[in-house]
Tab-separated table of C-alpha atoms and ligand atoms in Angstrom:
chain	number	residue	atom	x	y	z
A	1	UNK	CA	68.201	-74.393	-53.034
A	2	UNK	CA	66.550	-77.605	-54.173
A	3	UNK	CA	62.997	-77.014	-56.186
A	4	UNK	CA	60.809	-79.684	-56.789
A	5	UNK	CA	59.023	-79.901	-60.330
A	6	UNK	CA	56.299	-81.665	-60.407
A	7	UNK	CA	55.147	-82.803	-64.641
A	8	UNK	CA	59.071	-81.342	-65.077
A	9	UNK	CA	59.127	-83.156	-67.855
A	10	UNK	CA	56.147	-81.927	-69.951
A	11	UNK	CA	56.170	-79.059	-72.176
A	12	UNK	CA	56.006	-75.867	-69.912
A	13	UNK	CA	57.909	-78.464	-67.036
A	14	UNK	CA	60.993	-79.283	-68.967
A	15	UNK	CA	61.287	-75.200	-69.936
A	16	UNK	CA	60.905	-74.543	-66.342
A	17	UNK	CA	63.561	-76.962	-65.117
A	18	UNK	CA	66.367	-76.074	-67.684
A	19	UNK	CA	65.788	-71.759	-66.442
A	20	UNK	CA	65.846	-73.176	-62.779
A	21	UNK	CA	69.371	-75.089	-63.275
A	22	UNK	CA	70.648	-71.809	-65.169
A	23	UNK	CA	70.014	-70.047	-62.840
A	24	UNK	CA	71.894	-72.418	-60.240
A	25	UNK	CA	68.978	-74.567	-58.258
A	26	UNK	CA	68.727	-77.433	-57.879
A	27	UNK	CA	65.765	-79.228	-58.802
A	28	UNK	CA	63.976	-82.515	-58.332
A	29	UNK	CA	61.680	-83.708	-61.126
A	30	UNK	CA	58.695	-85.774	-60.315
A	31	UNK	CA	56.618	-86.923	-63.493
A	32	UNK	CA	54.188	-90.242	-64.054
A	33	UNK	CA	55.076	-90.270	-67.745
A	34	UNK	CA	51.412	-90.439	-68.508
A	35	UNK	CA	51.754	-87.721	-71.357
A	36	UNK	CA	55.823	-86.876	-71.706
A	37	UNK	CA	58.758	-88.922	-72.372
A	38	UNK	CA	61.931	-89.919	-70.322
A	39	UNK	CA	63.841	-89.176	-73.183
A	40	UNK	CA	63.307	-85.626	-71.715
A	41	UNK	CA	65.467	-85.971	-68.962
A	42	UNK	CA	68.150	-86.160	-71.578
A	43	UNK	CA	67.446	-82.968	-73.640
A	44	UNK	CA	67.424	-80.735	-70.467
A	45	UNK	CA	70.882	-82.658	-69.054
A	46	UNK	CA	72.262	-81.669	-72.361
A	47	UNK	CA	70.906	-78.508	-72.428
A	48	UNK	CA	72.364	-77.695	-68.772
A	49	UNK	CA	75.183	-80.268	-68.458
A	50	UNK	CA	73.750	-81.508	-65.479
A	51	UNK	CA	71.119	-84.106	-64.773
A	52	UNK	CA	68.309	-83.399	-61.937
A	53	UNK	CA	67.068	-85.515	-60.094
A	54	UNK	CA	64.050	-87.428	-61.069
A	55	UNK	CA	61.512	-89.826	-59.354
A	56	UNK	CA	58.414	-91.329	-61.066
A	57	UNK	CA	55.759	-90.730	-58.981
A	58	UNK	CA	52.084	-91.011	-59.576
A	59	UNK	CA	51.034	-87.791	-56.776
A	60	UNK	CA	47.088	-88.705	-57.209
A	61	UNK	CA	48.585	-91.443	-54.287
A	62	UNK	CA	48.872	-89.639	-50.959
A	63	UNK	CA	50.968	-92.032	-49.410
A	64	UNK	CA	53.537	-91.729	-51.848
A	65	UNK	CA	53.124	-88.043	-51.518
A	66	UNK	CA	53.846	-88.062	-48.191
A	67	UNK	CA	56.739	-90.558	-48.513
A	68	UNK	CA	58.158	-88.042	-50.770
A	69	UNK	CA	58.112	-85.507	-48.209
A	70	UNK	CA	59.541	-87.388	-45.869
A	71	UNK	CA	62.636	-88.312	-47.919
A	72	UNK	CA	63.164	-84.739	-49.073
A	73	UNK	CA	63.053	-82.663	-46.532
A	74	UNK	CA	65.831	-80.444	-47.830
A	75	UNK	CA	62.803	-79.014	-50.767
A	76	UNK	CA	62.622	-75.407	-50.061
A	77	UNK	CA	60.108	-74.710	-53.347
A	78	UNK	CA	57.863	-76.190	-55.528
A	79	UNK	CA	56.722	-75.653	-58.751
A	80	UNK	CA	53.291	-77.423	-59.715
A	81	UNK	CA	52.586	-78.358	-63.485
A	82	UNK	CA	51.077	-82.207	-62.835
A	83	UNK	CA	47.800	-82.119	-64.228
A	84	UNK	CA	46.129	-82.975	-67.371
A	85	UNK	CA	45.204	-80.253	-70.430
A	86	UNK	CA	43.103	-80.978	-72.986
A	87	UNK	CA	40.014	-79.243	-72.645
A	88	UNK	CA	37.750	-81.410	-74.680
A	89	UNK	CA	39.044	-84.744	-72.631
A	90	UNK	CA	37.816	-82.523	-69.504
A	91	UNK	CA	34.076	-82.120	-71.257
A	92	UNK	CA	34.320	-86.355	-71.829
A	93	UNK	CA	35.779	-87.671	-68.310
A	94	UNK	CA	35.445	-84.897	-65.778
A	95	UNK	CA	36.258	-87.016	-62.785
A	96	UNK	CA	39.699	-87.796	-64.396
A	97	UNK	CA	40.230	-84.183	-64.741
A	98	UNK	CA	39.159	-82.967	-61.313
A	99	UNK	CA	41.151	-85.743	-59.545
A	100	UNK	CA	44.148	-85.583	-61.298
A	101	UNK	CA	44.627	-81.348	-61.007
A	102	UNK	CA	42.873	-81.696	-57.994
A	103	UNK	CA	43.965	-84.221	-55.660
A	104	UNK	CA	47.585	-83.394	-55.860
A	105	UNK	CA	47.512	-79.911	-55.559
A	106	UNK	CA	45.509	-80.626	-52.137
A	107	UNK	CA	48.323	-83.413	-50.954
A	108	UNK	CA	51.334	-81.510	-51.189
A	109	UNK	CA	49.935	-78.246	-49.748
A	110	UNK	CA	48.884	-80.580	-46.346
A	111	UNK	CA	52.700	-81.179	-46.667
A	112	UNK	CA	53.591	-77.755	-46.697
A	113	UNK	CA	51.547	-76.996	-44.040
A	114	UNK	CA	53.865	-79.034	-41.971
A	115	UNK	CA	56.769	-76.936	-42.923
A	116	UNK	CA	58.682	-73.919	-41.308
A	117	UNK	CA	58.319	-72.044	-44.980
A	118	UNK	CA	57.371	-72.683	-48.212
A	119	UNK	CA	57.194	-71.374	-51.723
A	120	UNK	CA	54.483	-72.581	-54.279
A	121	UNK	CA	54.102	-71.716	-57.733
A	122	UNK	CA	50.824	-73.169	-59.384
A	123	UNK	CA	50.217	-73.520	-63.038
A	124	UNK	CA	47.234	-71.377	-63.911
A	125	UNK	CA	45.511	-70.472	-67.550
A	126	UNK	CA	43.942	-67.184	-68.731
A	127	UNK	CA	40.878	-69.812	-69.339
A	128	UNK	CA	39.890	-68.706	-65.568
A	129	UNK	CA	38.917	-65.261	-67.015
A	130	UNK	CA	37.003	-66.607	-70.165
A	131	UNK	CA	35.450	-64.150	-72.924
A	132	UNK	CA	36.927	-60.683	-70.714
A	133	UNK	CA	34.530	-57.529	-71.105
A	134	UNK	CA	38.004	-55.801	-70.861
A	135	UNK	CA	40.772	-55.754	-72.969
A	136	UNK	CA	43.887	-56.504	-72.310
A	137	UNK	CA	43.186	-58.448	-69.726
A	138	UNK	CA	44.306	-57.511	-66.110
A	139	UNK	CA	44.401	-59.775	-63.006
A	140	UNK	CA	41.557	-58.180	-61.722
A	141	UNK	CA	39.335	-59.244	-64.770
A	142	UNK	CA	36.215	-60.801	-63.091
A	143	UNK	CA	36.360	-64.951	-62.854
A	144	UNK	CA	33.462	-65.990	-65.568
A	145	UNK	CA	32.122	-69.905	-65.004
A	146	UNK	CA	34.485	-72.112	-66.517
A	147	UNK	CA	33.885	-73.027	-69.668
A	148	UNK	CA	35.139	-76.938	-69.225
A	149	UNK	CA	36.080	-79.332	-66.369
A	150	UNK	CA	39.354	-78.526	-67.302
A	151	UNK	CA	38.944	-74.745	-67.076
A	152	UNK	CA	37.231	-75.230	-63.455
A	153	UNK	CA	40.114	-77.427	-61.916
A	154	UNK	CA	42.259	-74.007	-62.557
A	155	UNK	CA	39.862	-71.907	-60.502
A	156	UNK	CA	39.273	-74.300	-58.071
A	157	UNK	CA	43.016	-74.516	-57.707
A	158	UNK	CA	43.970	-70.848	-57.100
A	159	UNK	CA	40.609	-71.289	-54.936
A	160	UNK	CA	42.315	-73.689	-52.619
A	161	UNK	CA	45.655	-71.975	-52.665
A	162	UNK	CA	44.248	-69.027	-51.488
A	163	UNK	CA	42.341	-70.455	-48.606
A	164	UNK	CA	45.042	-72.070	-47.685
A	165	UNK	CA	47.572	-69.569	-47.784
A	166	UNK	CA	45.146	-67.813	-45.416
A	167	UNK	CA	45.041	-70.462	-42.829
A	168	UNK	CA	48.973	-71.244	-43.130
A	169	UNK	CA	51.201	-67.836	-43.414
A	170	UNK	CA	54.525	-70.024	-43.466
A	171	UNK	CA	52.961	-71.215	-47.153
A	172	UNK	CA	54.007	-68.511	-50.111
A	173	UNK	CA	52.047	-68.773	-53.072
A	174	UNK	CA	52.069	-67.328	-56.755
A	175	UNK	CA	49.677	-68.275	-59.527
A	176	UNK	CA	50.696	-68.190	-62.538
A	177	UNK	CA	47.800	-67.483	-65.395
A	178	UNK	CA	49.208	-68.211	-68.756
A	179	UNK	CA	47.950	-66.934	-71.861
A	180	UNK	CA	49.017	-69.301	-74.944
A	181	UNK	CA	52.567	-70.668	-74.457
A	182	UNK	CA	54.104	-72.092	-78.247
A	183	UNK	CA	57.637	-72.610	-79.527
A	184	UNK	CA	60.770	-74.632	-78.336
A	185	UNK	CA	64.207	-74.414	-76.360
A	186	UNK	CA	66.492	-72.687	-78.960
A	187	UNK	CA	69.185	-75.564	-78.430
A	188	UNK	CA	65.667	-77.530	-80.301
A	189	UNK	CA	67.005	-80.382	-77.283
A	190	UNK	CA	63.167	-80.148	-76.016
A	191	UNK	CA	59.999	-78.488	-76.979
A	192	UNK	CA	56.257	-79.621	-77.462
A	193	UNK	CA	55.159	-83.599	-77.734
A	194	UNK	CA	51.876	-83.926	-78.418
A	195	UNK	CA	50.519	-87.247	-78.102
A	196	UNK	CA	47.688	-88.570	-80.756
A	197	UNK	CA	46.110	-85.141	-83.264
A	198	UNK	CA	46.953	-81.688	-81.510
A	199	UNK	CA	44.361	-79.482	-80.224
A	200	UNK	CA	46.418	-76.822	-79.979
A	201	UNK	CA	47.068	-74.253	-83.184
A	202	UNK	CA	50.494	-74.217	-83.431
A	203	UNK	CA	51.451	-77.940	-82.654
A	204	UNK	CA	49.087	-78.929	-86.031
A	205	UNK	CA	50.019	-75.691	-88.122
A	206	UNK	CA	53.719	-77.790	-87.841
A	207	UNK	CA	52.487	-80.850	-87.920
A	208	UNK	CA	50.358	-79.894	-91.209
A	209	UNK	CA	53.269	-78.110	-92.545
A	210	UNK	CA	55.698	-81.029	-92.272
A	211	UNK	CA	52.674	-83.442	-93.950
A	212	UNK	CA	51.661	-85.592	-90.722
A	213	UNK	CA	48.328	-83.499	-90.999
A	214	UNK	CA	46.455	-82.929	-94.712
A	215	UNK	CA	45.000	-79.687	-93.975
A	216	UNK	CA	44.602	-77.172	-91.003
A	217	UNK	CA	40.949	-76.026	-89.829
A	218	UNK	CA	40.632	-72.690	-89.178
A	219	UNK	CA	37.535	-72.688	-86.517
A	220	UNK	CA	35.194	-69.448	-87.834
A	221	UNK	CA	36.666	-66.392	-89.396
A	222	UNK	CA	33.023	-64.535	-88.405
A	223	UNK	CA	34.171	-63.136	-85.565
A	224	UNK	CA	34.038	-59.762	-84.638
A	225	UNK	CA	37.716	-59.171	-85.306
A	226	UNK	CA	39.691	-57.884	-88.103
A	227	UNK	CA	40.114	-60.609	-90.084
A	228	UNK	CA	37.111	-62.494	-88.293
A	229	UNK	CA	39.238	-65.167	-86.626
A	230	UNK	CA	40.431	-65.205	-83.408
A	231	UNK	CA	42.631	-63.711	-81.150
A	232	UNK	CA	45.624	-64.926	-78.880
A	233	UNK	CA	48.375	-63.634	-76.831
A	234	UNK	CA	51.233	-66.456	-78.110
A	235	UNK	CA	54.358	-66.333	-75.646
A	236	UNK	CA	57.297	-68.060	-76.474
A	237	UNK	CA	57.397	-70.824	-73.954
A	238	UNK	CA	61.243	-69.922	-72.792
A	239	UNK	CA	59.568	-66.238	-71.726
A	240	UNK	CA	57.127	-68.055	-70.028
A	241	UNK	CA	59.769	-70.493	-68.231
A	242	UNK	CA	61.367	-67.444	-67.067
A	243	UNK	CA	58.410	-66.050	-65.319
A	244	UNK	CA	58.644	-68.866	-63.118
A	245	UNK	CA	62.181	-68.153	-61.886
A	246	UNK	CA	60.891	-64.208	-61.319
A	247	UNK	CA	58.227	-65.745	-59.223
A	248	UNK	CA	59.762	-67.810	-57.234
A	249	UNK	CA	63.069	-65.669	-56.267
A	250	UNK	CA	60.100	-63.276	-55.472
A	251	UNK	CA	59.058	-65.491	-53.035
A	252	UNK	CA	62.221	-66.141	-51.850
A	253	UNK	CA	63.575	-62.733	-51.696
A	254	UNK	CA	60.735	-62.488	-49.268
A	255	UNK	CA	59.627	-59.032	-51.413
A	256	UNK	CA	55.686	-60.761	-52.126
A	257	UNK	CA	53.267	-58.207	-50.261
A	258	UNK	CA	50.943	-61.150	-49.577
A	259	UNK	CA	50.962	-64.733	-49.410
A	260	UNK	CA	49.226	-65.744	-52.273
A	261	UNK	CA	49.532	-63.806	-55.914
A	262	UNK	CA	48.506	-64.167	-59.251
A	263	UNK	CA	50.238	-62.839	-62.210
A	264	UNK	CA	49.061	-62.682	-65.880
A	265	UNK	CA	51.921	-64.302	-68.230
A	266	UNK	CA	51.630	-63.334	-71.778
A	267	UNK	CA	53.455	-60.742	-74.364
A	268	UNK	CA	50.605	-58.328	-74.237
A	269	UNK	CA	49.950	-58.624	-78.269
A	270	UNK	CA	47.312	-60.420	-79.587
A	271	UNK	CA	46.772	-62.168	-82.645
A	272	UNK	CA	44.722	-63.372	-84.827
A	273	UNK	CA	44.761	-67.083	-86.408
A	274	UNK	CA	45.598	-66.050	-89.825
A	275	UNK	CA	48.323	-63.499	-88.741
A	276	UNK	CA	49.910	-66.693	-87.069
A	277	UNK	CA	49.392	-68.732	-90.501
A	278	UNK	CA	50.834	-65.612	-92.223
A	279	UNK	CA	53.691	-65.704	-89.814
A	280	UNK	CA	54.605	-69.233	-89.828
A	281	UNK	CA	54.583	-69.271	-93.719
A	282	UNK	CA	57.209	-66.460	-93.272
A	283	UNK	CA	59.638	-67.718	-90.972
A	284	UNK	CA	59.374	-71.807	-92.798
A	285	UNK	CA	58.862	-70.642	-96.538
A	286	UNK	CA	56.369	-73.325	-96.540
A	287	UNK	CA	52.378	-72.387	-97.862
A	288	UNK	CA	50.251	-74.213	-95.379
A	289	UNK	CA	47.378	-76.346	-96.340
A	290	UNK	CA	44.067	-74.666	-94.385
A	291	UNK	CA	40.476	-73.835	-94.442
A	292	UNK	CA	38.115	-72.047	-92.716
A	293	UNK	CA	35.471	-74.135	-91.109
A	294	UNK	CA	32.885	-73.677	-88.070
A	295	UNK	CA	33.455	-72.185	-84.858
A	296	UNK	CA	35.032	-74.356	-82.295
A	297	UNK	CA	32.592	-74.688	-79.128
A	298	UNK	CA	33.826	-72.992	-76.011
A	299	UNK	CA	36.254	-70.455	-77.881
A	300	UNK	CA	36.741	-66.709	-76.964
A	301	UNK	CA	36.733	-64.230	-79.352
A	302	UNK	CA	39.904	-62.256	-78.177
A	303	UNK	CA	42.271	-62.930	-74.728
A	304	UNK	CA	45.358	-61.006	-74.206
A	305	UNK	CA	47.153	-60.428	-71.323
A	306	UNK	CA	47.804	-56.745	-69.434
A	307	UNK	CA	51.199	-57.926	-68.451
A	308	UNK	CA	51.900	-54.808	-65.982
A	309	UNK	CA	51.585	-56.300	-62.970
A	310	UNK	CA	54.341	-58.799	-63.892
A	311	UNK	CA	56.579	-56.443	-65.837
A	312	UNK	CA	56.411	-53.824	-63.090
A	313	UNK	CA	56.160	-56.251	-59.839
A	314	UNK	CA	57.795	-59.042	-60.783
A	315	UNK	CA	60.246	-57.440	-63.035
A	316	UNK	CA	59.961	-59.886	-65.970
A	317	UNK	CA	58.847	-59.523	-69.613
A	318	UNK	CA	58.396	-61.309	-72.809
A	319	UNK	CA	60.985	-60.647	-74.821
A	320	UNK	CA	60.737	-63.353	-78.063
A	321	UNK	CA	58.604	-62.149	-80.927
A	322	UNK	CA	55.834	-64.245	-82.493
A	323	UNK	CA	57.925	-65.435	-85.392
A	324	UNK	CA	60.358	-66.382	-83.021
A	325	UNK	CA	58.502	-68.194	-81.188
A	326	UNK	CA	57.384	-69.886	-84.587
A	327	UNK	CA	60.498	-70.243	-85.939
A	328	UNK	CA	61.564	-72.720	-82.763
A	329	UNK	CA	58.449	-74.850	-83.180
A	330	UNK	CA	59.408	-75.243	-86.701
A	331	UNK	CA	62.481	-76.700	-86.190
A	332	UNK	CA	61.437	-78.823	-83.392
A	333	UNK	CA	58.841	-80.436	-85.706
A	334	UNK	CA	61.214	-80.911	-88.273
A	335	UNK	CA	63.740	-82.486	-85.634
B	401	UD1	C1	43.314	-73.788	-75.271
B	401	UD1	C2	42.296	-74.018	-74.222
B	401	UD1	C3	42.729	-73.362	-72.950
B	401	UD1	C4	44.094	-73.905	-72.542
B	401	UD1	C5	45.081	-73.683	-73.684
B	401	UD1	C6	46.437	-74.301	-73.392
B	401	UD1	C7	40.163	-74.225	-75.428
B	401	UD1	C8	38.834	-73.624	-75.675
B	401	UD1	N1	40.992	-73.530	-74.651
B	401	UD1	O1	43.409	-72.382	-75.485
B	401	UD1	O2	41.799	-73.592	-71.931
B	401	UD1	O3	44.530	-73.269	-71.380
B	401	UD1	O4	44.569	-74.275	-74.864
B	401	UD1	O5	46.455	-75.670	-73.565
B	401	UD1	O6	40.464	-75.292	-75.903
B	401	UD1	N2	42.541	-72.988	-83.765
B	401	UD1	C9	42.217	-73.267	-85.078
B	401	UD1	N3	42.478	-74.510	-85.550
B	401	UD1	C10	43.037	-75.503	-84.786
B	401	UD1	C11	43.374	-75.205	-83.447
B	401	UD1	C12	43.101	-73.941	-82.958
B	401	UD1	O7	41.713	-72.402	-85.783
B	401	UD1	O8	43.228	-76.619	-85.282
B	401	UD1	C13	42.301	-71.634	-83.232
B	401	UD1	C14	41.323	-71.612	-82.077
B	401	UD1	O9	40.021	-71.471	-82.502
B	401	UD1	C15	41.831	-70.386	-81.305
B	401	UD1	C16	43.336	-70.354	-81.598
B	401	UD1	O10	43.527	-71.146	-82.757
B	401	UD1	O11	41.266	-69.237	-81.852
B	401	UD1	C17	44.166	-70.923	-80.460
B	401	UD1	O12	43.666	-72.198	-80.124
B	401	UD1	P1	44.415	-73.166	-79.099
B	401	UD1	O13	45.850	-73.285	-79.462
B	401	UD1	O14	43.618	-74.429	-78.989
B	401	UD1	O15	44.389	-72.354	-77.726
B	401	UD1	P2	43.146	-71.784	-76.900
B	401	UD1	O16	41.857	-72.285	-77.400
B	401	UD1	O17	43.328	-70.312	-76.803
């Protein structure tokens, strides 16, 4: 079966697309290069001794959208990742944000609508549920107003998913809402680029650790939590690329109850920032530079997943621990 990737090779993408040819599909990357490298292409062909396909393709143009289509009819799934991430670009140019997760995810579901059958899985972020009364968090967690412009373009997403899979029943749908995805392929053949300073913890814990970064801030350590910083459900991001193959052989396997589902990916633990320093200075033997500064704007105190619904229904787990997942992004940075 050929599956198109679209951002296939970005972080979560390229994870996604190396599972997929494990597993024996055949996939079909489309990326614009605006924040990953084409040296990708080569990690995940050595990774899987085989090269997919790729095409760079800007899908915020509708007529190449639809030229795609046209030219691959033969795509039996697709699995969305295009779309930009950093949540304080969202707060600074919202329009970019809402037309580039936006206006693709509308232009290849009106090409799907064209189709006999269809499976779609969409990125999604625990971000849709922000601060949860509940803990863990289960799917059925109420939506809270999105904290960004990046946050909304994932609830409007699943919003127009779900509409749509109610006005086209040959379109199969399954969001995926990820809790905090870290690490690297084990082969250390692809893992996280960030481009210019990470926002992300563990991309500048390694980055501060190898010496690219002086000193990691720790945003508040008064928060209502043990050890008064925050807390995170960290999934290794090769447990998280293997949700997506669950998901879509669901979908395949025709065994999805309706035509649009969302599933919480995550390990189910949560922890706090200075357990993951503690961690990391574990697995690398390195003491890392840090201090505790001011709350960040727009955090949650605590966010991990309920992960029933996907262990039970979808038949998947997490199975790398923390330090694992540490471990990999160590020796990515230091590659
Ligand atoms: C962030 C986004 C979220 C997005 C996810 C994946 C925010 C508010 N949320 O999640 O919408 O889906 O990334 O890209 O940006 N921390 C530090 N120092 C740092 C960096 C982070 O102490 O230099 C702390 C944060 O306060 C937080 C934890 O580490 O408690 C994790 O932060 P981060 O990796 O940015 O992820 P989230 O904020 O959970």
């Amino acid at each position: 079966m050929k599956i198109l990737v679209t951002g296939g090779l970005g972080y979560i993408g390229s994870h996604v697309v190396v599972e997929l040819q494990n597993e024996g599909f055949e996939v079909v990357i489309i990326d614009n290069l605006s924040n990953s490298s084409i040296d990708v292409l080569k990690g995940i062909t050595a990774i899987t001794k085989k090269q997919p396909i790729f095409e760079k393709l800007d899908l915020r143009d509708k007529a190449l959208v639809i030229d795609f289509f046209n030219s691959h009819q033969d795509i039996s799934g697709i699995i969305h990742f295009a779309a930009s991430k950093a949540v304080g670009e969202s707060v600074e140019k919202p329009l970019l944000y809402y037309e580039n997760n936006l206006n693709p995810l509308i232009y290849i579901l009106q090409e799907l609508q064209y189709k006999a059958s269809s499976y779609f899985i969409f990125s999604s972020s625990c971000t849709v549920y922000g601060q949860s009364d509940a803990l863990p968090i289960t799917e059925s967690a109420p939506i809270k107003q999105a904290e960004s412009p990046y946050g909304n373009t994932k609830q409007i997403g699943e919003e127009i998913i779900r509409d749509t899979c109610k006005a086209s029943a040959n379109i199969n749908a399954i969001a995926l809402r990820y809790f905090n995805p870290i690490g690297a392929h084990d082969s250390i053949k692809i893992g996280e680029l960030p481009i210019g300073t990470p926002q992300n913890l563990v991309p500048f814990i390694t980055q501060t650790a190898i010496g690219k970064r002086e000193e990691l801030s720790v945003f508040g350590n008064d928060y209502p939590t043990e050890d008064g910083t925050c807390i995170r459900d960290y999934i290794h991001v090769v447990d998280l690329a293997k949700a997506h193959v669950s998901a879509l052989k669901r979908l395949i396997e025709g065994n999805n109850t309706q035509n649009f589902e969302v599933f919480n990916i995550g390990t189910g633990k949560g922890y706090s920032v200075l357990e993951v320093i503690n961690a990391f200075e574990d697995v690398s033997g390195k003491t890392l530079n840090y201090k505790i500064v001011g709350r960040r704007e727009g955090d949650v105190i605590a966010a991990y997943a309920d992960t029933t619904k996907a262990n039970s229904i979808l038949g998947w787990k997490a199975k790398l621990s923390l330090k694992e997942a540490l471990s990999a992004a160590w020796k990515w940075e230091n590659k």
